[in-house]
JSON list of C-alpha atoms in Angstrom, two decimals:
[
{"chain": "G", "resi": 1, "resn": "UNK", "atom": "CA", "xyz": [11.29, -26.36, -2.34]},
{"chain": "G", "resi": 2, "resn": "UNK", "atom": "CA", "xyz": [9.17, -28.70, -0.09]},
{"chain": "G", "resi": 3, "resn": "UNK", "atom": "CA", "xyz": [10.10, -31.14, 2.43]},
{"chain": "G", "resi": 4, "resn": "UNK", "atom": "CA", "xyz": [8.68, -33.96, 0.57]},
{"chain": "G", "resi": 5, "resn": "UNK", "atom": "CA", "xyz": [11.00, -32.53, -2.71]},
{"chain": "G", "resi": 6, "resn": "UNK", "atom": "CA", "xyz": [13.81, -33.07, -0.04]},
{"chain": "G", "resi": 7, "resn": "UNK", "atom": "CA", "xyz": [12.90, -36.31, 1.03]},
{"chain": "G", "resi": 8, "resn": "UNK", "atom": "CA", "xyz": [12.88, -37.47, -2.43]},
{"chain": "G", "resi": 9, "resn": "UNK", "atom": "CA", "xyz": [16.03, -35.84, -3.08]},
{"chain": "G", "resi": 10, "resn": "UNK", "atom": "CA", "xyz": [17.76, -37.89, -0.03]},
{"chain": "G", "resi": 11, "resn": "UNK", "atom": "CA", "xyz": [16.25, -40.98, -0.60]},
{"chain": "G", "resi": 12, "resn": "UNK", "atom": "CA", "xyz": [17.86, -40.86, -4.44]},
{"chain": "G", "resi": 13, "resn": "UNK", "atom": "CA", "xyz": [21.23, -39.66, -3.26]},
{"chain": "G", "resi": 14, "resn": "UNK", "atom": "CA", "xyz": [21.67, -42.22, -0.15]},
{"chain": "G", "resi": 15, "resn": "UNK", "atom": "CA", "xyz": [19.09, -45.04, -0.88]},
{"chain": "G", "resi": 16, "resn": "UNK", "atom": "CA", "xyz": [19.39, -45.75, -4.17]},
{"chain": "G", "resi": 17, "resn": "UNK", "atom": "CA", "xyz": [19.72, -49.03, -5.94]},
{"chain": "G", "resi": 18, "resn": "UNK", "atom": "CA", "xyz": [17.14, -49.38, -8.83]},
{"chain": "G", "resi": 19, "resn": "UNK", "atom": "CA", "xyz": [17.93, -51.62, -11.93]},
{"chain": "G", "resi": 20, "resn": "UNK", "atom": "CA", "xyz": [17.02, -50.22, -15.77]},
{"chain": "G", "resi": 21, "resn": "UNK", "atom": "CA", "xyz": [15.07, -47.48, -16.33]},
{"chain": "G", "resi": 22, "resn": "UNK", "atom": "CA", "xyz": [11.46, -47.60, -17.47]},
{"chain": "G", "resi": 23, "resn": "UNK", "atom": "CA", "xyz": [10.06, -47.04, -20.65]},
{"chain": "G", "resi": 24, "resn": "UNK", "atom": "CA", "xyz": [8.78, -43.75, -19.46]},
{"chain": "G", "resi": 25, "resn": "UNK", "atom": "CA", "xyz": [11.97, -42.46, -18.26]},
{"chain": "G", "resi": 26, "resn": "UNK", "atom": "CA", "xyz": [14.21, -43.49, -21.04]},
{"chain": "G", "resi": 27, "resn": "UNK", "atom": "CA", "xyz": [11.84, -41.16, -22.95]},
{"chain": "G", "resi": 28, "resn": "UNK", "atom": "CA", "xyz": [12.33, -38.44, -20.22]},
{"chain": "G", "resi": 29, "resn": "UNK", "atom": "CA", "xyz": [15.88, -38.43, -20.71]},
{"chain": "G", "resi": 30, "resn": "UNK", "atom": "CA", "xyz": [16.27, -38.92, -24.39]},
{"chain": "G", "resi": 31, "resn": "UNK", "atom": "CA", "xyz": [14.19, -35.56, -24.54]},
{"chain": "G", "resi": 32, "resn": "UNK", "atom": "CA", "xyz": [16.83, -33.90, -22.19]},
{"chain": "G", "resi": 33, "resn": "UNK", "atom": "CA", "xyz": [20.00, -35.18, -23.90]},
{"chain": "G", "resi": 34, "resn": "UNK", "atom": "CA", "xyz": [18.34, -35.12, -27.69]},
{"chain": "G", "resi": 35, "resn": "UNK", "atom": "CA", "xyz": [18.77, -38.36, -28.12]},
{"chain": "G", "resi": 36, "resn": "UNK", "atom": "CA", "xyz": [22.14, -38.38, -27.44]},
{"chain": "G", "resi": 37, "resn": "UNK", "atom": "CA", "xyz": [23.33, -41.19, -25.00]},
{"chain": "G", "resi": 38, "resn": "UNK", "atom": "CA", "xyz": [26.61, -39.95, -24.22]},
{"chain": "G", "resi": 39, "resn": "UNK", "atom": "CA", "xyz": [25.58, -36.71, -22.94]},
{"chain": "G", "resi": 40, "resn": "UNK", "atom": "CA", "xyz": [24.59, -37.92, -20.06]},
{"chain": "G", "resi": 41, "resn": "UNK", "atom": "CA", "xyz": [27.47, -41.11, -18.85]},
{"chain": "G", "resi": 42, "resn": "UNK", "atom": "CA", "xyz": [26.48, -43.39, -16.98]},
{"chain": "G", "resi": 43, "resn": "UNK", "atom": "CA", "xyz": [29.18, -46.61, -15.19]},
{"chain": "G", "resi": 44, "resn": "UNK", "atom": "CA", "xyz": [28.56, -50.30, -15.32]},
{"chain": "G", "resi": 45, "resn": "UNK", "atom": "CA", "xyz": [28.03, -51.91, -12.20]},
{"chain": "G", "resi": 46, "resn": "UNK", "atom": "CA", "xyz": [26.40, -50.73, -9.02]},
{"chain": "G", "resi": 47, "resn": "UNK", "atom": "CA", "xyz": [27.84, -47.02, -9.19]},
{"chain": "G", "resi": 48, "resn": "UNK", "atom": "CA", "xyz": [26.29, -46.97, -12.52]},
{"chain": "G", "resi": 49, "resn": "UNK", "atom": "CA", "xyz": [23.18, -48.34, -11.24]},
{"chain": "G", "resi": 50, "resn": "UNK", "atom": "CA", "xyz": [23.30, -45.60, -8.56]},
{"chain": "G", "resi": 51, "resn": "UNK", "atom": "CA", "xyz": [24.22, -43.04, -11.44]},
{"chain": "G", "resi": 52, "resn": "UNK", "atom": "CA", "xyz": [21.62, -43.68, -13.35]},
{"chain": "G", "resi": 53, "resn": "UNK", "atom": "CA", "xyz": [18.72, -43.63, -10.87]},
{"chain": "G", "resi": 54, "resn": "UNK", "atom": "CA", "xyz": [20.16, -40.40, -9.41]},
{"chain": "G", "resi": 55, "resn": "UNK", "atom": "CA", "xyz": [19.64, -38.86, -12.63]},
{"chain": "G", "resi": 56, "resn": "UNK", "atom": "CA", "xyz": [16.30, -40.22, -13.12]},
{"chain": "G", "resi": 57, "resn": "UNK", "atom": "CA", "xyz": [15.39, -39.28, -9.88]},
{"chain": "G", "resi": 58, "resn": "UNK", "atom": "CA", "xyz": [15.90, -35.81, -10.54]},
{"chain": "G", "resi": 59, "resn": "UNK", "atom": "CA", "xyz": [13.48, -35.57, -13.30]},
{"chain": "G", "resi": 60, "resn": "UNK", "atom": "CA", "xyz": [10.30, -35.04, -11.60]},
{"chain": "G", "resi": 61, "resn": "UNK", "atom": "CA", "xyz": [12.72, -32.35, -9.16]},
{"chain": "G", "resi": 62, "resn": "UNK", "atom": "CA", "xyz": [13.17, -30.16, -11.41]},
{"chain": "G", "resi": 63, "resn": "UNK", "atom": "CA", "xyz": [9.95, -30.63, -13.77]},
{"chain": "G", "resi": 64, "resn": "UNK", "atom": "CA", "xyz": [8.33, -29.14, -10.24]},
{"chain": "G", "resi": 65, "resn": "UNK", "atom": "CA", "xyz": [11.23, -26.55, -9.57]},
{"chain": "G", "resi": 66, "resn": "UNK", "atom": "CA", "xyz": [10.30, -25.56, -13.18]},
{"chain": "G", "resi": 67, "resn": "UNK", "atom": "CA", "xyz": [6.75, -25.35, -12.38]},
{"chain": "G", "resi": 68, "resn": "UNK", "atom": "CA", "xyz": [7.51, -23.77, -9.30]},
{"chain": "G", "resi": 69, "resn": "UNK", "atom": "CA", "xyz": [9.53, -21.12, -10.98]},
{"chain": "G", "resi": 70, "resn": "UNK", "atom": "CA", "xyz": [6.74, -20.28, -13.15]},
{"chain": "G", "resi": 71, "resn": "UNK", "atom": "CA", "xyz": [4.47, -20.22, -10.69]},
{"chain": "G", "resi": 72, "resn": "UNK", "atom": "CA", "xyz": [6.19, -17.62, -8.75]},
{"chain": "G", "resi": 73, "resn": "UNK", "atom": "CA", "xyz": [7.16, -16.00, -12.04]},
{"chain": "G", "resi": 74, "resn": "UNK", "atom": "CA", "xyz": [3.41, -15.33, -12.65]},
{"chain": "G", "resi": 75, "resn": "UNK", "atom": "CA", "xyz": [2.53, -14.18, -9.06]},
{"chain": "G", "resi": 76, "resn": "UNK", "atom": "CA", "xyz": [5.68, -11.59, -8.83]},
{"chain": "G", "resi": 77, "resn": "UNK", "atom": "CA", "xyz": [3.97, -10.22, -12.21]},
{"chain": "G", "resi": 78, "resn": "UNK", "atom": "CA", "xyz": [0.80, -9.87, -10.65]},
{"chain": "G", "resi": 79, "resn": "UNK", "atom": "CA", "xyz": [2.00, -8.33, -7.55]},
{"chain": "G", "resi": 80, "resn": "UNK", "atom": "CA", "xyz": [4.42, -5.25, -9.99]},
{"chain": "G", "resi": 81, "resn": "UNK", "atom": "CA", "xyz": [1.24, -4.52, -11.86]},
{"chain": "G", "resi": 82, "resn": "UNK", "atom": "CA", "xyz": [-0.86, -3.98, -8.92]},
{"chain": "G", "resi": 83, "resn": "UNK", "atom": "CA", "xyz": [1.57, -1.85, -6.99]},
{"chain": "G", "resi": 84, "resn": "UNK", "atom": "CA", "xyz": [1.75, 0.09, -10.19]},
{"chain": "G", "resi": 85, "resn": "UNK", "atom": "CA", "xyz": [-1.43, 0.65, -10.52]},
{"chain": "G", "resi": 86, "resn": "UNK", "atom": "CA", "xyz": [-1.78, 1.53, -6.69]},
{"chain": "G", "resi": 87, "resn": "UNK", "atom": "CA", "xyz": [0.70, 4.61, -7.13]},
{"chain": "G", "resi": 88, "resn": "UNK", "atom": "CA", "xyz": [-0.69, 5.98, -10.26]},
{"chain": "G", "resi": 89, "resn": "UNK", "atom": "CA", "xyz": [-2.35, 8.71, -8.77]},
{"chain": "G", "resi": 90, "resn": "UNK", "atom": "CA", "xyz": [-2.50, 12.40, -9.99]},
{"chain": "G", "resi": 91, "resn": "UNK", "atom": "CA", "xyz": [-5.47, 14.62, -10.30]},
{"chain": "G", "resi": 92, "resn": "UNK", "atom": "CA", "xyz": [-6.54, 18.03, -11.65]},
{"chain": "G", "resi": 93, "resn": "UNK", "atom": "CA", "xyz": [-9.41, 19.90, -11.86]},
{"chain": "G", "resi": 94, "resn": "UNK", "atom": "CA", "xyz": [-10.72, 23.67, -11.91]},
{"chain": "G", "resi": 95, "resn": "UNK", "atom": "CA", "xyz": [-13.65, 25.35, -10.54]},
{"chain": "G", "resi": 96, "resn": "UNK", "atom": "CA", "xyz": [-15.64, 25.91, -13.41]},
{"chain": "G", "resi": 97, "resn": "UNK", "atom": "CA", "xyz": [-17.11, 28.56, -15.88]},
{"chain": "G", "resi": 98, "resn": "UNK", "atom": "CA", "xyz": [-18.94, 30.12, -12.62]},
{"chain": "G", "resi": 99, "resn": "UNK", "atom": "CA", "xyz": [-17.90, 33.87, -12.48]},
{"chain": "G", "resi": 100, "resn": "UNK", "atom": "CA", "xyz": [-17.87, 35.65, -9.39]},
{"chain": "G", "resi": 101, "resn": "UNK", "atom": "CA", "xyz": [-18.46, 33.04, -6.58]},
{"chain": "G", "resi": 102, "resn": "UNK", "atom": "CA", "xyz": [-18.97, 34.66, -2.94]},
{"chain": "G", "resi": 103, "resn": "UNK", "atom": "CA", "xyz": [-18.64, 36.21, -0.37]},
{"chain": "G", "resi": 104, "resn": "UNK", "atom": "CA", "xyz": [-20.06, 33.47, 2.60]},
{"chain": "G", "resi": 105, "resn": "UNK", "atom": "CA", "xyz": [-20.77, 34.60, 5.97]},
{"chain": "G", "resi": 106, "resn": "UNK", "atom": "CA", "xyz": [-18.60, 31.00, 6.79]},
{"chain": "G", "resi": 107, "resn": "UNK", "atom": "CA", "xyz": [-15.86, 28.93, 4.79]},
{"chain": "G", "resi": 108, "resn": "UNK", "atom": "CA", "xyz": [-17.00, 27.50, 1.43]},
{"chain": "G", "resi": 109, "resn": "UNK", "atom": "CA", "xyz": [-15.78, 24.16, 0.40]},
{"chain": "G", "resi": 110, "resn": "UNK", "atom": "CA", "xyz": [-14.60, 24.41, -2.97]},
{"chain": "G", "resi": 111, "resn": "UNK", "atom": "CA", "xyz": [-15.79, 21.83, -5.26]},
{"chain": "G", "resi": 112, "resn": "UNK", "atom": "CA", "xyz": [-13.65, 21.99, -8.54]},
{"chain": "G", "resi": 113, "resn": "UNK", "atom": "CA", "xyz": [-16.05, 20.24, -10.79]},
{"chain": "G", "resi": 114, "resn": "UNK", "atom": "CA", "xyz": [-14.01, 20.40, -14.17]},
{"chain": "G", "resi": 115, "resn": "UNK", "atom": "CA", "xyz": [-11.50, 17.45, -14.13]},
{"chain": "G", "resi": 116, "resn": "UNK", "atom": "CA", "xyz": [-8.90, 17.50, -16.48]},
{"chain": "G", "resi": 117, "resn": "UNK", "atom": "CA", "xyz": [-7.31, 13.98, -14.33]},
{"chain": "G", "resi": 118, "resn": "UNK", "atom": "CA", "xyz": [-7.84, 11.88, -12.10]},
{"chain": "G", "resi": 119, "resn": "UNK", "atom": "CA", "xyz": [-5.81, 8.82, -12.49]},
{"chain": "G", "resi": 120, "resn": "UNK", "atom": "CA", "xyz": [-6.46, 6.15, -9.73]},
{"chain": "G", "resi": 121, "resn": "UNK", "atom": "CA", "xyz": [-10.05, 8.06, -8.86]},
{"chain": "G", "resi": 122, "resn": "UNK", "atom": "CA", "xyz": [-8.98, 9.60, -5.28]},
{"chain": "G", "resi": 123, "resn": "UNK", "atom": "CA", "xyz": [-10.71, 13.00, -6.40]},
{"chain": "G", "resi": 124, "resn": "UNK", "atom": "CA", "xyz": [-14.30, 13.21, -5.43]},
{"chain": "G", "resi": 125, "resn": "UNK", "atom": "CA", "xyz": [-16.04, 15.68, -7.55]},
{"chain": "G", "resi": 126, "resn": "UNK", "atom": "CA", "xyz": [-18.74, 15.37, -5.76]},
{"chain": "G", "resi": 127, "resn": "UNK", "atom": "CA", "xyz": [-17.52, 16.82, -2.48]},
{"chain": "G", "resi": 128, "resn": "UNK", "atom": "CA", "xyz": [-13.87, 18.46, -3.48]},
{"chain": "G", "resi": 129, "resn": "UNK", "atom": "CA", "xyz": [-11.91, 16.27, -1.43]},
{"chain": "G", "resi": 130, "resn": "UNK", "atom": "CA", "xyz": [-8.44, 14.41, -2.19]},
{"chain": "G", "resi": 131, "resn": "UNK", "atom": "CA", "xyz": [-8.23, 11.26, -0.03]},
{"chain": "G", "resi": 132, "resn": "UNK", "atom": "CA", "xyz": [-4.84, 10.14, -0.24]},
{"chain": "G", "resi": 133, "resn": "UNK", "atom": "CA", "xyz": [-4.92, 5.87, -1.31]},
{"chain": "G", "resi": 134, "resn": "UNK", "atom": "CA", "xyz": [-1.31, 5.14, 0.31]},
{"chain": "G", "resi": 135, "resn": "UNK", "atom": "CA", "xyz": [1.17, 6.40, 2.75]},
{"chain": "G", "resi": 136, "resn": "UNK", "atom": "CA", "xyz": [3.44, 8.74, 1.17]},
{"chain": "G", "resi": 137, "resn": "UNK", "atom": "CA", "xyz": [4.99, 12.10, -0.43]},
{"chain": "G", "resi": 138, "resn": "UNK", "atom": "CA", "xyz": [2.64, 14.13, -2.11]},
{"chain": "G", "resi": 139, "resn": "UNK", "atom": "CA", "xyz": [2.90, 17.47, -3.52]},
{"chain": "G", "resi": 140, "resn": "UNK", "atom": "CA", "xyz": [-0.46, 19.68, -4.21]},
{"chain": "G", "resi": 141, "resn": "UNK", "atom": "CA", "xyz": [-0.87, 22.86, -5.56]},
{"chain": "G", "resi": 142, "resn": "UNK", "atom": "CA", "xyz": [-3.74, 25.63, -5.51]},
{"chain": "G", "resi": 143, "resn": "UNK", "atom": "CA", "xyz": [-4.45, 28.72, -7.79]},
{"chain": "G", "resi": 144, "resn": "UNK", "atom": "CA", "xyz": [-7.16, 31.30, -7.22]},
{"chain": "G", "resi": 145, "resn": "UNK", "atom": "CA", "xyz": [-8.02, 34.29, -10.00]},
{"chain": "G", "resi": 146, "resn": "UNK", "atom": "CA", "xyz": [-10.14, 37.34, -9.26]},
{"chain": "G", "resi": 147, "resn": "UNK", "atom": "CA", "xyz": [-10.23, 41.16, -9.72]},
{"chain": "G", "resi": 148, "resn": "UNK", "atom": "CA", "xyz": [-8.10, 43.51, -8.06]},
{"chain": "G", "resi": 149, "resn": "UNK", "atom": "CA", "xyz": [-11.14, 45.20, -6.16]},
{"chain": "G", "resi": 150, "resn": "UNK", "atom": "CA", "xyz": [-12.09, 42.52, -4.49]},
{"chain": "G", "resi": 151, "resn": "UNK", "atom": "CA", "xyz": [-10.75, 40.54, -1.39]},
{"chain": "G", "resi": 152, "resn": "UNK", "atom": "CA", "xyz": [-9.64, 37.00, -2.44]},
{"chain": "G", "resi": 153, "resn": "UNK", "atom": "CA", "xyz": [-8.61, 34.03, 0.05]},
{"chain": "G", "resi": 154, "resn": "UNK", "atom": "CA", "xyz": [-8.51, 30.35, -0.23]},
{"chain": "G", "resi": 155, "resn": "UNK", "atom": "CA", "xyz": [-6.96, 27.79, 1.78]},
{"chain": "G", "resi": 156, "resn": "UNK", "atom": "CA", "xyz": [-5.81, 24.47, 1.80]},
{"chain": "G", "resi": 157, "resn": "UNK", "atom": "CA", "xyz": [-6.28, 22.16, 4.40]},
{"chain": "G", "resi": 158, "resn": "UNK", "atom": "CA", "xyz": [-5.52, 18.91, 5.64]},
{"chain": "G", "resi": 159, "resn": "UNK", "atom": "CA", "xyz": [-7.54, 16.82, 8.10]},
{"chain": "G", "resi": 160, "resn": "UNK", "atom": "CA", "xyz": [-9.19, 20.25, 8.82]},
{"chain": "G", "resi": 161, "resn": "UNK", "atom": "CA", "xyz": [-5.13, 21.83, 9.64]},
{"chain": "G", "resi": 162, "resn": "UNK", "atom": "CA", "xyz": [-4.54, 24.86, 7.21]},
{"chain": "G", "resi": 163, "resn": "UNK", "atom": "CA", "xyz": [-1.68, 24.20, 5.19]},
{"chain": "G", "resi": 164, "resn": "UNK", "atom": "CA", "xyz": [-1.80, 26.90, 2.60]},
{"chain": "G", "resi": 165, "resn": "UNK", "atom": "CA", "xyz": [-3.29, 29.93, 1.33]},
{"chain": "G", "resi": 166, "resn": "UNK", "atom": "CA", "xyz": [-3.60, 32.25, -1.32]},
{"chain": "G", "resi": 167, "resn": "UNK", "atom": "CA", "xyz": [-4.71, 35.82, -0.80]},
{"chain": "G", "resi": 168, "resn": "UNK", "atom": "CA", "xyz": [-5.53, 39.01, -2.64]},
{"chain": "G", "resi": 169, "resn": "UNK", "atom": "CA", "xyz": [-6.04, 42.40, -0.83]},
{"chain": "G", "resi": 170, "resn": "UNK", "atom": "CA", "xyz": [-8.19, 44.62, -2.56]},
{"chain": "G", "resi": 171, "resn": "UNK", "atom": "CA", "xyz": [-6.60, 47.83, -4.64]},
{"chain": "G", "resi": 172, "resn": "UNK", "atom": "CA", "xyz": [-8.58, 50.76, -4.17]},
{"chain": "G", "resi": 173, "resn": "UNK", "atom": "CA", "xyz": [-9.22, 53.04, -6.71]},
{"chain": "G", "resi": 174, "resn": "UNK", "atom": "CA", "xyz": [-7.41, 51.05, -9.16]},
{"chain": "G", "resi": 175, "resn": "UNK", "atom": "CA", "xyz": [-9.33, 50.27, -12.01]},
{"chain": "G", "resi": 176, "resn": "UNK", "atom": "CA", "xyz": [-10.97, 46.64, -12.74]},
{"chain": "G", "resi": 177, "resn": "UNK", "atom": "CA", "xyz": [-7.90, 44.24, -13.37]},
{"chain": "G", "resi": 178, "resn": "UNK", "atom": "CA", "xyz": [-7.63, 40.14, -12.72]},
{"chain": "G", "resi": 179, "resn": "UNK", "atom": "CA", "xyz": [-4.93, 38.74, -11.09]},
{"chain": "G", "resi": 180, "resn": "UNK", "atom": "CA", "xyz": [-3.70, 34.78, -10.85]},
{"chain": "G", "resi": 181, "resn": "UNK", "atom": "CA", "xyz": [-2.11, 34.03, -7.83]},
{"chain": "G", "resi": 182, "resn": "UNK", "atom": "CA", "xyz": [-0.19, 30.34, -7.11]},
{"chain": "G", "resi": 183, "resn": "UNK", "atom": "CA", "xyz": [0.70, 28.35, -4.39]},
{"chain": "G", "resi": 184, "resn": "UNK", "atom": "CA", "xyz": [1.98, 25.14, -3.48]},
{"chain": "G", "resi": 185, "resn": "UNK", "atom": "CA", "xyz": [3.51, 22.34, -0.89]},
{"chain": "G", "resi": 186, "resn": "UNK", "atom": "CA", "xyz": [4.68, 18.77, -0.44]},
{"chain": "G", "resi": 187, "resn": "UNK", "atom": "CA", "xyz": [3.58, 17.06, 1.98]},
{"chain": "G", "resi": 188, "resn": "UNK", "atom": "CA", "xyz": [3.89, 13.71, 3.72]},
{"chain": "G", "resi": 189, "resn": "UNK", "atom": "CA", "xyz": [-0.07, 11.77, 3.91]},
{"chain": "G", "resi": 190, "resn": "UNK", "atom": "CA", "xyz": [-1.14, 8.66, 5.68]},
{"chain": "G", "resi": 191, "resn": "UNK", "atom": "CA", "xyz": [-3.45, 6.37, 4.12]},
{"chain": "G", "resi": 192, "resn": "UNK", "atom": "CA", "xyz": [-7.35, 7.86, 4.12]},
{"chain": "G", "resi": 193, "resn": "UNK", "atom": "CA", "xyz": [-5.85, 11.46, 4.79]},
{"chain": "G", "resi": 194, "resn": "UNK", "atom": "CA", "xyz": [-7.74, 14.12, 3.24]},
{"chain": "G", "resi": 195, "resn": "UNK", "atom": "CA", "xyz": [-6.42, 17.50, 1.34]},
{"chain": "G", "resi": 196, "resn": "UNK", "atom": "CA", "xyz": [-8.97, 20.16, 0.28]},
{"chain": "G", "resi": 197, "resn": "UNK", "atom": "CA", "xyz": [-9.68, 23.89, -0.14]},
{"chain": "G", "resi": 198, "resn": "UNK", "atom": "CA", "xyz": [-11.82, 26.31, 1.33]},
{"chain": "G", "resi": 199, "resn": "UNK", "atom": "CA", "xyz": [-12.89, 29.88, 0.43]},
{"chain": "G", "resi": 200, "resn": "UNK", "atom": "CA", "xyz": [-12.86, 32.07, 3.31]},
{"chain": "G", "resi": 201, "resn": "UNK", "atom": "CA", "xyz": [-15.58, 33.55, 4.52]},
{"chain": "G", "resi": 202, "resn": "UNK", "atom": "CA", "xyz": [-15.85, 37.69, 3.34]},
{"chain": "G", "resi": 203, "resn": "UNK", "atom": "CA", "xyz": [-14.00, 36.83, 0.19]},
{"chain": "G", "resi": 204, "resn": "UNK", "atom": "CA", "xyz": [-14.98, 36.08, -3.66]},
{"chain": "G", "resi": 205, "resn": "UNK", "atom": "CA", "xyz": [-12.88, 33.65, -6.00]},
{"chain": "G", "resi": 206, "resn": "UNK", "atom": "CA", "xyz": [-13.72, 33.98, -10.11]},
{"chain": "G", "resi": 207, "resn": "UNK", "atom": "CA", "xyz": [-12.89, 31.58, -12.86]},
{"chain": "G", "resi": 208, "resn": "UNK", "atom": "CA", "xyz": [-14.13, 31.13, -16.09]},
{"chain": "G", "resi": 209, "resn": "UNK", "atom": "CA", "xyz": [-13.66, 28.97, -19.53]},
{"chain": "G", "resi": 210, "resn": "UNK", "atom": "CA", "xyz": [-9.89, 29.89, -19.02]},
{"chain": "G", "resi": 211, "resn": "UNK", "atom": "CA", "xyz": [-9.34, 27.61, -16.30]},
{"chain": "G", "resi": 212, "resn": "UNK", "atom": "CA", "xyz": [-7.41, 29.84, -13.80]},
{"chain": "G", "resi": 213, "resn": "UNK", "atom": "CA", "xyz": [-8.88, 28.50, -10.33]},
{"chain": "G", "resi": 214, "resn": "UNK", "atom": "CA", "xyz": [-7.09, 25.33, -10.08]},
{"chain": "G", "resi": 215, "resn": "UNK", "atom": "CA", "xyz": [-6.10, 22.36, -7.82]},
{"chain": "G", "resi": 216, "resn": "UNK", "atom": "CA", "xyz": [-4.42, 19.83, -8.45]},
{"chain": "G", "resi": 217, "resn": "UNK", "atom": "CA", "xyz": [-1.97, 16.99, -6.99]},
{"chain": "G", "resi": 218, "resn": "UNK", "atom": "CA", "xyz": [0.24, 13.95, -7.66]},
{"chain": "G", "resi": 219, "resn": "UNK", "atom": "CA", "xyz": [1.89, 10.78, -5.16]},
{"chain": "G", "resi": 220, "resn": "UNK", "atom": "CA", "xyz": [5.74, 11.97, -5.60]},
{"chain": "G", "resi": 221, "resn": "UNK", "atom": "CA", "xyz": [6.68, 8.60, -3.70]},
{"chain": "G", "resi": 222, "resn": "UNK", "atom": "CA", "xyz": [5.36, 5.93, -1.63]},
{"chain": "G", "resi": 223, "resn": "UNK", "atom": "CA", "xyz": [6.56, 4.96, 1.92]}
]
């Protein structure tokens, strides 16, 4: 409430000493009682006098509490749906019908180009990189598919710091078979941090229309 609400609210409590009301507040008060005069008593003589105005005064109070109230009302609202909004964040995407991919004399930034989700667009599929929106708890994942006779390795970083890895060693003399593997970790971000995965260099990665190269992420909880 404001001072000048206070003020008001003083001057009606300690200075009063009006006469009848007006026209305008009789109308005030019949729409606050109904119509009904003895809902709201009032004494003869001065403390009636000084009953009456006190009540009157308050009028306009609380018409601008009520305003007030709203007003607030209306900006909490605003404020829930854009912090909702602000954590809605999940993605997941895969690498793509490409087939054998590799090997790279260096580290290959994978760029998973099929996106199943990507609420609260913090995927770029342009470059493969998560950028986290908010501070807080996130927990990413990583799967890489490829055949048994060939060396597999990818890794997931963030700010350039390996986190995790998935790796395949090559079966000799084993025949042509595909295996999945599956990893994953929760970690704590800062806003603008950035989670991604590399191939490593000497190794291949497959995936196809079955979508088995994956990454993928979600905010658990912000701090």
């Amino acid at each position: 409430m404001s001072y000048n609400i206070l003020y008001l609210l003083l001057f009606v409590l300690f200075s009063c000493n009006c006469g009848s009301m007006s026209e305008a507040q009789k109308k005030e008060r019949e729409a606050l009682t109904g119509g009904r005069s003895e809902s709201l008593p009032v004494e003869s003589g001065a403390a009636g006098n000084q009953q009456s105005c006190l009540i009157t005064g308050l009028y306009p109070l609380l018409a601008e509490l009520s305003s007030s109230l709203q007003s607030l009302k209306a900006s909490m609202d605003k404020e829930q749906f854009r912090r909702k909004e602000e954590h809605n964040i999940a993605f997941a995407a895969t690498f793509g019908n490409k087939g054998d991919v590799g090997p790279f004399n260096t580290n290959f930034p994978m760029v998973y180009e099929k996106v199943f989700l990507n609420a609260g667009s913090c995927y770029n599929t342009g470059t493969g990189i998560f950028t986290a929106p908010v501070k807080g708890v996130y927990f990413l994942s990583l799967s890489g598919h490829n055949k048994t006779s060939k060396p597999m390795a990818l890794r997931l970083f963030k700010n350039g710091e390996a986190m995790i890895g998935v790796y395949n060693h090559p079966l000799i003399d084993a025949g042509i078979r595909y295996e999945t593997l599956y990893n994953s970790i929760t970690l704590m971000l800062e806003k603008g941090d950035q989670v991604y995965v590399h191939l490593l260099a000497n190794h291949w990665v497959f995936d196809n229309t079955d979508n088995l190269t994956l990454f993928t992420g979600h905010l658990v909880f912000p701090l």
